[in-house]
XYZ file of C-alpha atoms in Angstrom:
293
model
C -30.412 13.521 -14.453
C -32.940 13.207 -11.641
C -36.286 11.689 -12.411
C -39.367 13.124 -10.412
C -42.357 10.799 -10.408
C -46.048 11.754 -9.751
C -45.617 10.722 -6.104
C -43.188 11.252 -3.531
C -43.889 9.316 -0.275
C -43.239 11.447 2.929
C -42.158 8.309 4.648
C -42.699 7.549 8.273
C -39.786 6.479 10.452
C -40.277 3.121 11.985
C -39.257 2.780 15.707
C -38.493 -0.245 17.744
C -40.571 -0.735 20.882
C -37.675 0.718 22.840
C -37.733 3.837 20.793
C -34.730 3.220 18.718
C -34.874 3.710 14.835
C -35.851 0.457 13.079
C -33.495 0.909 9.985
C -34.475 -2.488 8.544
C -38.113 -1.785 8.412
C -37.499 1.727 6.995
C -35.578 0.077 4.157
C -38.290 -2.398 3.680
C -40.947 0.227 3.537
C -38.880 2.383 1.118
C -38.382 -0.569 -1.227
C -42.132 -1.193 -1.173
C -42.844 2.289 -2.368
C -40.029 2.457 -4.843
C -41.507 -0.789 -6.308
C -44.831 1.015 -6.772
C -43.077 3.801 -8.726
C -42.887 6.465 -6.105
C -39.854 8.406 -4.789
C -39.024 8.717 -1.134
C -38.700 11.688 1.343
C -37.057 10.565 4.608
C -36.522 12.242 8.008
C -39.162 14.997 7.463
C -42.407 15.823 9.332
C -44.181 12.607 8.634
C -40.840 10.688 9.600
C -40.768 12.504 12.989
C -37.530 14.122 12.008
C -37.876 16.880 14.467
C -37.293 14.327 17.278
C -34.497 12.396 15.516
C -30.750 13.102 16.283
C -28.485 14.200 13.521
C -26.772 10.908 13.519
C -29.961 8.979 13.114
C -31.118 11.127 10.328
C -27.797 10.667 8.501
C -27.814 6.937 8.790
C -31.413 6.722 7.724
C -30.450 8.861 4.627
C -27.576 6.411 3.921
C -29.423 3.157 4.284
C -32.246 4.487 2.157
C -30.057 5.871 -0.499
C -27.949 2.575 -0.579
C -30.968 0.359 -0.871
C -32.691 2.303 -3.606
C -29.691 3.652 -5.639
C -30.658 3.934 -9.264
C -34.182 2.693 -8.734
C -35.921 6.084 -7.492
C -35.104 9.447 -6.201
C -34.376 9.799 -2.330
C -34.846 13.102 -0.786
C -33.567 13.775 2.753
C -34.983 16.506 5.170
C -32.100 18.718 6.382
C -33.935 21.946 7.064
C -34.025 23.804 10.493
C -34.716 27.349 11.550
C -30.952 27.972 12.013
C -29.273 28.892 8.701
C -25.863 27.746 9.937
C -27.057 24.530 11.280
C -28.781 23.727 8.111
C -25.710 24.259 6.074
C -23.544 22.133 8.451
C -26.047 19.272 8.095
C -26.033 19.663 4.253
C -22.094 19.159 4.369
C -22.631 15.840 6.130
C -25.695 14.844 4.092
C -24.063 15.101 0.800
C -21.930 12.023 1.570
C -24.908 9.880 2.345
C -25.878 9.198 -1.360
C -29.356 11.145 -1.161
C -30.350 12.763 -4.313
C -31.903 15.952 -3.128
C -32.484 18.145 -0.081
C -35.937 19.350 1.551
C -35.505 22.736 3.507
C -38.273 24.077 5.410
C -39.098 27.822 5.731
C -37.732 28.727 9.162
C -40.193 28.080 12.026
C -40.509 30.134 15.104
C -38.132 32.942 13.963
C -40.734 33.904 11.325
C -38.277 35.711 9.116
C -39.716 38.264 6.701
C -39.303 37.903 2.875
C -35.823 39.465 2.863
C -34.895 37.005 5.659
C -36.372 33.928 3.792
C -34.568 34.999 0.604
C -31.289 35.341 2.647
C -31.797 32.044 4.338
C -32.334 29.967 1.065
C -29.736 31.936 -0.777
C -26.963 31.021 1.814
C -28.156 27.292 1.723
C -28.086 27.259 -2.021
C -24.565 28.858 -2.226
C -23.327 26.232 0.285
C -23.969 23.160 -1.917
C -24.497 22.042 -5.599
C -27.149 19.480 -4.309
C -30.754 20.094 -5.594
C -32.961 21.749 -3.142
C -36.703 21.891 -2.566
C -38.222 24.623 -0.427
C -40.920 23.489 1.900
C -43.744 25.960 2.621
C -45.982 24.870 5.265
C -47.326 27.845 7.267
C -49.543 25.783 9.485
C -46.508 24.250 11.136
C -44.063 27.013 10.743
C -45.928 30.083 11.850
C -44.387 31.906 8.917
C -44.667 31.921 5.031
C -42.368 32.362 2.068
C -44.414 34.259 -0.613
C -44.558 32.747 -4.066
C -42.736 35.874 -5.484
C -39.718 35.048 -3.238
C -39.820 31.350 -4.228
C -39.691 32.280 -7.865
C -36.905 34.868 -7.297
C -34.850 32.216 -5.638
C -35.466 29.606 -8.373
C -34.391 32.048 -11.057
C -31.240 33.161 -8.974
C -29.968 29.826 -7.971
C -30.323 26.880 -10.423
C -30.001 24.190 -7.603
C -33.229 25.399 -6.104
C -35.230 23.204 -8.274
C -38.640 22.558 -6.458
C -41.308 23.492 -3.872
C -43.350 21.394 -1.642
C -46.402 23.777 -1.030
C -48.699 23.033 1.878
C -50.067 26.620 2.037
C -53.541 25.417 1.067
C -53.678 28.262 -1.354
C -54.375 27.456 -5.060
C -53.509 30.995 -6.024
C -50.084 30.480 -4.500
C -49.546 27.377 -6.376
C -50.816 28.892 -9.620
C -48.278 31.889 -9.358
C -45.507 29.503 -8.806
C -46.522 27.368 -11.633
C -46.735 30.377 -13.919
C -43.581 32.179 -12.910
C -40.998 29.734 -11.810
C -38.159 28.691 -14.236
C -38.860 26.042 -16.871
C -38.372 22.667 -15.194
C -39.137 23.805 -11.710
C -40.940 21.033 -9.800
C -44.071 22.141 -7.919
C -45.449 19.512 -5.634
C -48.496 19.545 -3.529
C -47.707 19.164 0.174
C -51.545 18.594 0.935
C -53.060 15.317 -0.313
C -56.443 16.580 -0.659
C -55.319 19.388 -2.994
C -53.157 17.297 -5.183
C -55.450 17.257 -8.185
C -56.269 20.904 -7.904
C -52.580 21.807 -7.835
C -51.787 19.464 -10.737
C -54.656 21.267 -12.662
C -52.943 24.521 -12.168
C -49.667 23.320 -13.162
C -48.131 21.193 -10.461
C -46.285 18.078 -11.043
C -47.531 15.807 -8.288
C -47.563 15.326 -4.482
C -45.252 14.732 -1.626
C -47.759 12.533 0.110
C -48.840 11.113 3.450
C -51.770 9.173 2.198
C -49.504 7.252 -0.426
C -48.345 5.118 2.381
C -51.589 3.384 1.760
C -52.990 4.529 -1.598
C -49.685 5.436 -3.572
C -50.757 3.516 -6.666
C -54.126 5.226 -6.697
C -52.644 8.615 -6.088
C -50.380 8.062 -8.975
C -53.159 6.804 -11.197
C -55.190 10.002 -10.444
C -52.367 12.475 -11.267
C -51.359 10.459 -14.426
C -55.083 10.427 -15.544
C -55.292 14.159 -15.428
C -51.865 14.643 -17.142
C -53.203 12.238 -19.984
C -56.342 14.414 -20.526
C -58.677 12.049 -18.618
C -60.055 14.716 -16.265
C -63.059 12.631 -15.525
C -61.250 9.712 -14.404
C -58.846 11.953 -12.273
C -61.892 13.524 -10.684
C -63.557 10.344 -9.987
C -60.522 9.009 -8.139
C -60.137 12.271 -6.273
C -63.660 11.934 -5.022
C -63.281 8.323 -4.173
C -60.098 8.777 -2.192
C -60.736 12.194 -0.661
C -62.245 11.087 2.599
C -59.269 8.801 3.147
C -56.754 11.549 2.313
C -58.492 13.915 4.759
C -58.631 11.026 7.314
C -54.861 10.775 7.401
C -55.062 14.082 9.147
C -58.044 13.406 11.671
C -55.482 14.199 14.288
C -52.015 15.534 14.259
C -50.009 13.741 11.550
C -48.263 11.237 11.359
C -50.298 9.558 14.127
C -53.155 8.424 11.762
C -51.054 6.954 9.070
C -48.533 5.304 11.338
C -51.326 3.874 13.321
C -52.850 2.506 10.006
C -49.667 0.970 8.946
C -49.500 -0.846 12.300
C -53.001 -2.035 11.702
C -52.072 -3.316 8.301
C -49.332 -5.442 9.932
C -46.419 -3.373 9.118
C -43.828 -2.883 12.058
C -44.227 1.057 12.069
C -43.689 0.975 15.863
C -44.467 3.578 18.444
C -43.981 7.527 18.446
C -41.498 9.678 20.151
C -42.675 12.408 22.582
C -44.229 14.702 22.176
C -46.264 12.543 19.844
C -48.337 9.860 21.705
C -50.411 6.826 20.559
C -53.798 7.295 18.868
C -56.757 7.380 21.331
C -59.311 4.565 21.018
C -61.568 6.994 19.227
C -58.927 7.755 16.626
C -57.863 4.179 16.261
C -61.476 3.317 15.408
C -61.704 6.203 12.788
C -58.385 4.719 11.277
C -59.737 1.313 11.101
C -62.868 2.642 9.489
C -60.933 4.547 6.866
C -59.096 1.411 5.890
C -62.241 -0.468 5.689
C -63.921 2.141 3.514
C -61.163 1.766 0.923
C -61.110 -2.110 1.045
C -57.718 -2.487 2.882
C -59.283 -4.226 5.985
């Protein structure tokens, strides 16, 4: 049975200076977060999955799953805006050892709700692997409504969770109230983690946890334990850092910060480019403000 912790790190993908994937650094980073009690999501937005080849992503899934087997959950991003292509990727990913799949709401096509339902229904029918839906309208240009999410979760037992980055607490509250028992609702926005947990969410699939994973976990657990004052205090303390991780397009800030902290996160792949001097100065200050530099 899969165990879902409070924090799932939406992990960056380290690259060598020549642009190739640094699999050794990726495993090192994944082990660090697993040791902190977090689960791992690889090859997604923060991991620059959109500019990785299928072969690179499958190898990243495998080396991460092999390194963390039995220690923590490893989720792999397989979602695209092409239903058939997503299904084909799932058939290959199932042999890598990952525990669960993340599938984004189709971008650019902007399907209506009937199309969203049909897309995820076809995916769910193609595999017995656990599936998380990823709702992020700010990146996809489209949206799956909470009613559609809940219908899918009731109709297909392997649709087990949602990463919600809609920024809408009413959305999260509806899913928490109407999804099947045991459905895993995770915030996809670090700054809304505590509010989403407060309306019935389970935790966060996080960017900020690259640096403050222990603190994010402590905040969530404090609320679950009934210590709402402690949870609120931690939220208030780290909110500027959470928001700072998005001071320009993600994952530029967090990857820049990891490089500043001495981890070989490496460069970006186009169309992302290195942080400007102004953004680097902001990143340095965010790290200083939380005592990391």
